[in-house]
Coordinates of C-alpha atoms (C1' of nucleotides) in Angstrom, one line a residue:
Chain A
M1 CA 0.0 0.0 0.0
P2 CA 2.7 2.6 0.9
V3 CA 3.9 2.7 -2.7
I4 CA 7.2 4.6 -2.4
S5 CA 6.6 8.2 -2.8
T6 CA 6.4 9.2 -6.5
K7 CA 7.8 12.6 -5.6
L8 CA 10.9 11.1 -4.0
R9 CA 11.4 8.7 -6.9
A10 CA 11.1 11.5 -9.4
R11 CA 13.5 13.6 -7.4
L12 CA 16.1 10.8 -7.4
L13 CA 15.6 10.2 -11.2
D14 CA 15.9 14.0 -11.7
A15 CA 19.3 14.0 -9.9
L16 CA 20.6 11.6 -12.6
A17 CA 18.7 13.1 -15.5
H18 CA 21.5 15.4 -16.8
P19 CA 24.2 14.4 -19.3
N20 CA 26.9 15.9 -17.1
R21 CA 25.7 14.2 -14.0
V22 CA 25.7 10.8 -15.8
R23 CA 29.2 11.6 -16.9
I24 CA 30.2 12.5 -13.4
L25 CA 28.9 9.2 -12.0
E26 CA 30.7 7.3 -14.7
A27 CA 33.9 9.1 -13.8
I28 CA 33.4 8.2 -10.2
R29 CA 32.7 4.6 -11.1
S30 CA 36.0 4.5 -13.0
G31 CA 37.9 5.6 -10.0
H32 CA 38.0 9.4 -10.0
T33 CA 37.0 10.6 -6.5
C34 CA 37.4 14.3 -6.3
S35 CA 36.2 17.3 -8.3
C36 CA 39.7 18.4 -8.9
E37 CA 40.2 15.2 -11.0
I38 CA 36.7 15.2 -12.5
A39 CA 36.6 18.8 -13.7
P40 CA 39.5 18.6 -16.1
E41 CA 38.6 15.0 -17.1
L42 CA 35.1 16.2 -18.2
D43 CA 36.1 19.7 -19.1
L44 CA 33.6 21.3 -16.8
E45 CA 33.9 24.7 -15.2
Q46 CA 34.8 24.3 -11.5
S47 CA 31.8 26.2 -10.2
N48 CA 29.5 24.4 -12.6
L49 CA 30.8 21.0 -11.4
S50 CA 30.5 22.1 -7.8
R51 CA 26.8 22.8 -8.3
H52 CA 26.2 19.4 -10.0
M53 CA 28.0 17.8 -7.1
K54 CA 25.8 19.6 -4.6
I55 CA 22.7 18.2 -6.4
L56 CA 24.1 14.6 -6.2
V57 CA 25.0 15.0 -2.6
D58 CA 21.8 16.7 -1.5
R59 CA 19.7 13.9 -3.1
G60 CA 21.7 11.2 -1.5
V61 CA 23.5 9.9 -4.6
L62 CA 27.0 10.8 -3.5
V63 CA 28.6 11.0 -0.1
P64 CA 31.3 13.7 0.4
E65 CA 34.4 13.0 2.6
R66 CA 36.8 15.7 3.2
D67 CA 40.4 14.8 3.0
G68 CA 42.5 17.9 3.7
V69 CA 41.9 20.5 1.1
R70 CA 40.0 18.1 -1.2
I71 CA 36.7 16.4 -1.0
N72 CA 36.4 12.8 -2.1
Y73 CA 33.0 11.6 -3.3
R74 CA 31.8 8.1 -3.1
I75 CA 28.7 6.5 -4.4
A76 CA 26.1 6.2 -1.6
D77 CA 24.6 3.0 -3.0
E78 CA 26.3 0.8 -5.6
D79 CA 22.8 0.1 -7.1
I80 CA 23.0 3.6 -8.6
F81 CA 25.3 2.1 -11.2
K82 CA 22.9 -0.8 -11.7
L83 CA 20.3 1.8 -12.5
L84 CA 22.6 3.6 -14.9
D85 CA 23.3 0.3 -16.6
L86 CA 19.7 -0.6 -16.9
T87 CA 19.0 2.8 -18.4
G88 CA 21.7 2.0 -21.0
E89 CA 20.0 -1.3 -21.8
L90 CA 16.7 0.4 -22.2
V91 CA 18.2 3.0 -24.5
R92 CA 19.9 0.3 -26.6
R93 CA 16.8 -1.8 -27.0
N94 CA 14.8 1.4 -27.7
A95 CA 17.1 2.1 -30.6
E96 CA 16.8 -1.4 -31.8
R97 CA 13.0 -1.1 -31.9
S98 CA 13.2 2.1 -33.8
I99 CA 15.3 0.4 -36.5
L100 CA 12.9 -2.5 -36.7
E101 CA 9.8 -0.4 -37.1
E102 CA 11.6 1.7 -39.7
A103 CA 12.0 -1.5 -41.7
G104 CA 8.3 -2.3 -41.4
K105 CA 7.1 1.0 -42.8
P106 CA 5.5 1.7 -46.2
S107 CA 7.9 3.2 -48.6
Chain B
M1 CA 34.4 1.7 -25.9
P2 CA 31.0 2.7 -27.2
V3 CA 29.7 3.5 -23.7
I4 CA 26.0 4.1 -24.3
S5 CA 25.5 7.8 -24.9
T6 CA 25.3 9.8 -21.7
K7 CA 22.9 12.1 -23.5
L8 CA 20.5 9.4 -24.4
R9 CA 20.6 7.9 -21.0
A10 CA 20.0 11.3 -19.4
R11 CA 17.2 11.9 -21.8
L12 CA 15.4 8.7 -20.9
L13 CA 15.9 9.4 -17.2
D14 CA 14.5 12.8 -17.7
A15 CA 11.4 11.4 -19.3
L16 CA 10.7 9.6 -16.0
A17 CA 11.9 12.4 -13.7
H18 CA 8.6 14.0 -13.0
P19 CA 6.1 13.0 -10.2
N20 CA 3.2 13.0 -12.6
R21 CA 5.0 10.9 -15.1
V22 CA 5.9 8.4 -12.5
R23 CA 2.2 8.3 -11.5
I24 CA 1.2 7.9 -15.1
L25 CA 3.5 4.9 -15.5
E26 CA 2.1 3.3 -12.3
A27 CA -1.4 3.9 -13.6
I28 CA -0.5 2.1 -16.8
R29 CA 1.2 -0.7 -14.9
S30 CA -2.0 -1.2 -12.9
G31 CA -4.1 -1.6 -16.0
H32 CA -5.2 1.8 -17.1
T33 CA -4.5 2.2 -20.8
C34 CA -5.9 5.5 -22.0
S35 CA -5.7 9.1 -21.1
C36 CA -9.4 9.2 -20.7
E37 CA -9.0 6.8 -17.7
I38 CA -5.8 8.2 -16.4
A39 CA -6.7 11.9 -16.4
P40 CA -9.6 11.5 -13.9
E41 CA -7.7 8.9 -11.9
L42 CA -4.7 11.2 -11.3
D43 CA -6.8 14.4 -11.4
L44 CA -4.7 16.0 -14.2
E45 CA -5.9 18.6 -16.7
Q46 CA -6.5 16.8 -20.0
S47 CA -4.1 19.1 -22.0
N48 CA -1.4 18.8 -19.4
L49 CA -1.7 15.0 -19.4
S50 CA -1.5 15.0 -23.2
R51 CA 1.8 16.8 -23.0
H52 CA 3.2 14.4 -20.5
M53 CA 2.1 11.5 -22.7
K54 CA 3.8 13.1 -25.7
I55 CA 7.1 13.2 -23.7
L56 CA 6.8 9.6 -22.8
V57 CA 6.0 8.5 -26.3
D58 CA 8.6 10.7 -28.0
R59 CA 11.3 9.2 -25.8
G60 CA 10.2 5.7 -26.4
V61 CA 8.8 4.9 -23.0
L62 CA 5.2 4.4 -24.2
V63 CA 3.7 3.1 -27.4
P64 CA 0.4 4.7 -28.5
E65 CA -2.2 2.6 -30.3
R66 CA -5.3 4.2 -31.6
D67 CA -8.5 2.4 -31.0
G68 CA -11.3 4.5 -32.5
V69 CA -11.6 7.8 -30.7
R70 CA -9.2 6.8 -27.9
I71 CA -5.6 6.0 -27.8
N72 CA -4.3 3.2 -25.7
Y73 CA -0.8 3.4 -24.3
R74 CA 1.4 0.4 -23.5
I75 CA 4.8 0.3 -22.0
A76 CA 7.5 -0.1 -24.7
D77 CA 9.7 -2.2 -22.5
E78 CA 8.7 -3.9 -19.3
D79 CA 12.1 -3.1 -17.8
I80 CA 10.9 0.5 -17.4
F81 CA 9.0 -0.9 -14.4
K82 CA 12.1 -2.6 -13.2
L83 CA 13.8 0.8 -13.3
L84 CA 11.0 2.4 -11.3
D85 CA 11.2 -0.4 -8.7
L86 CA 14.9 -0.1 -8.4
T87 CA 14.5 3.7 -8.0
G88 CA 12.0 3.0 -5.2
E89 CA 14.5 0.6 -3.5
L90 CA 17.2 3.3 -3.7
V91 CA 14.9 5.9 -2.2
R92 CA 14.0 3.5 0.6
R93 CA 17.6 2.6 1.5
N94 CA 18.5 6.3 1.2
A95 CA 15.9 7.1 3.8
E96 CA 17.3 4.4 6.0
R97 CA 20.8 5.7 5.8
S98 CA 19.6 9.2 6.8
I99 CA 18.0 7.8 9.9
L100 CA 21.1 5.9 10.8
E101 CA 23.4 8.8 10.4
E102 CA 21.0 10.9 12.4
A103 CA 21.5 8.5 15.3
G104 CA 25.2 8.7 15.0
K105 CA 25.4 12.5 15.5
P106 CA 26.6 14.5 18.4
S107 CA 23.8 16.0 20.5
Chain C
dT1 C1' 51.3 35.4 8.7
dG2 C1' 51.0 34.6 3.6
dT3 C1' 50.5 31.5 -0.4
dA4 C1' 48.7 27.6 -2.9
dT5 C1' 45.0 24.4 -3.9
dA6 C1' 40.2 23.0 -3.7
dT7 C1' 35.6 24.1 -3.1
dA8 C1' 31.4 27.0 -2.5
dT9 C1' 28.5 30.9 -3.5
dG10 C1' 26.3 35.6 -5.1
dA11 C1' 24.6 37.6 -9.1
dG12 C1' 23.1 37.7 -13.6
dT13 C1' 21.4 35.5 -17.9
dA14 C1' 19.4 32.4 -21.3
dA15 C1' 16.8 28.6 -22.0
dA16 C1' 13.7 24.9 -20.7
dT17 C1' 9.7 23.3 -18.2
dA18 C1' 5.1 22.7 -16.4
dC19 C1' 0.9 24.5 -16.4
dT20 C1' -3.7 26.6 -17.8
dC21 C1' -7.3 28.2 -20.9
dA22 C1' -9.2 28.3 -25.3
dA23 C1' -9.4 26.6 -29.8
dT24 C1' -8.7 22.9 -33.1
dA25 C1' -8.4 18.2 -35.0
dA26 C1' -9.6 13.1 -35.4
dC27 C1' -12.8 9.7 -35.1
dA28 C1' -17.4 7.1 -34.4
dA29 C1' -22.1 6.9 -34.8
dG30 C1' -26.4 8.6 -35.6
Chain D
dC1 C1' -23.5 16.7 -42.0
dT2 C1' -24.0 17.0 -36.9
dT3 C1' -23.0 15.6 -32.3
dG4 C1' -20.2 13.7 -28.6
dT5 C1' -15.9 12.0 -27.1
dT6 C1' -10.9 12.1 -27.0
dA7 C1' -6.7 14.1 -28.1
dT8 C1' -3.6 17.9 -29.8
dT9 C1' -1.9 22.5 -30.1
dG10 C1' -1.3 27.8 -29.8
dA11 C1' -0.4 31.3 -26.6
dG12 C1' 0.7 33.2 -22.3
dT13 C1' 2.8 32.8 -17.7
dA14 C1' 5.5 31.5 -13.7
dT15 C1' 9.1 28.8 -12.2
dT16 C1' 13.2 26.2 -12.5
dT17 C1' 17.6 25.1 -14.6
dA18 C1' 22.2 25.3 -16.3
dC19 C1' 25.7 28.1 -16.9
dT20 C1' 29.4 31.8 -16.3
dC21 C1' 32.3 35.2 -14.0
dA22 C1' 33.9 37.0 -10.0
dT23 C1' 34.4 36.6 -5.2
dA24 C1' 34.6 34.2 -0.9
dT25 C1' 35.7 30.3 2.1
dA26 C1' 38.4 26.3 3.8
dT27 C1' 42.5 23.7 4.5
dA28 C1' 47.5 22.7 4.4
dC29 C1' 51.9 24.2 4.8
dA30 C1' 56.0 27.2 4.8

DNA sequence: TGTATATATGAGTAAATACTCAATAACAAG
DNA sequence: CTTGTTATTGAGTATTTACTCATATATACA
């Protein structure tokens, strides 16, 4: 009955629903842990990246851990990556379907 | 190498990242198939719902099938529901973590 | 203290989004 | 062709978003 709040689910999805934030998460998955590494890697303005990070932290996607002058970010829940992978699968199959229906069209 | 496009993944996530669209998908999962059923069910303006539907169709989440005067929508890929469920799991565990860290705080 | 490095934030802007109301289009059946 | 039902679209508005530049804050270390 207590179907998980649609608002909270939408809010989490929204945290991930930006190309740069997807890229940021992939950068973290591949071992980069701090903005100072990610910013040059993804060619993002420092202040812009900082705001994306804030969104990801505020919504519980990333956990910040200060280490001296830098802040290391780690994923709060490994299943976030599972979600990203599933999204990729869906995109891939969606593209396949588009091609198939293209083939089944009248000329 | 050909990491599924971050843009396309973000675009799909974005299609789902709205409370009303999550509600729409849950309504469809529970058996409602057309706007004329969903609009009153969710108490959404007809034109507003139509635009949400357009987003879901354009991004390949729903497939529209006209049946006379009405249009029935079906999920393009059942794994969309899997994604919604996983999102719910993440929200739930996120809430749990918040409570735990609350307990571990200084008074 | 002063300097270097990393991060956060105020202010401004341009673009995108969700929404509503009113008008229009598509279809079925008389 | 007319009427009823469903769906789409134009126009207007309010809000939110992403972004940039410049400035401020935080930490480490000489």
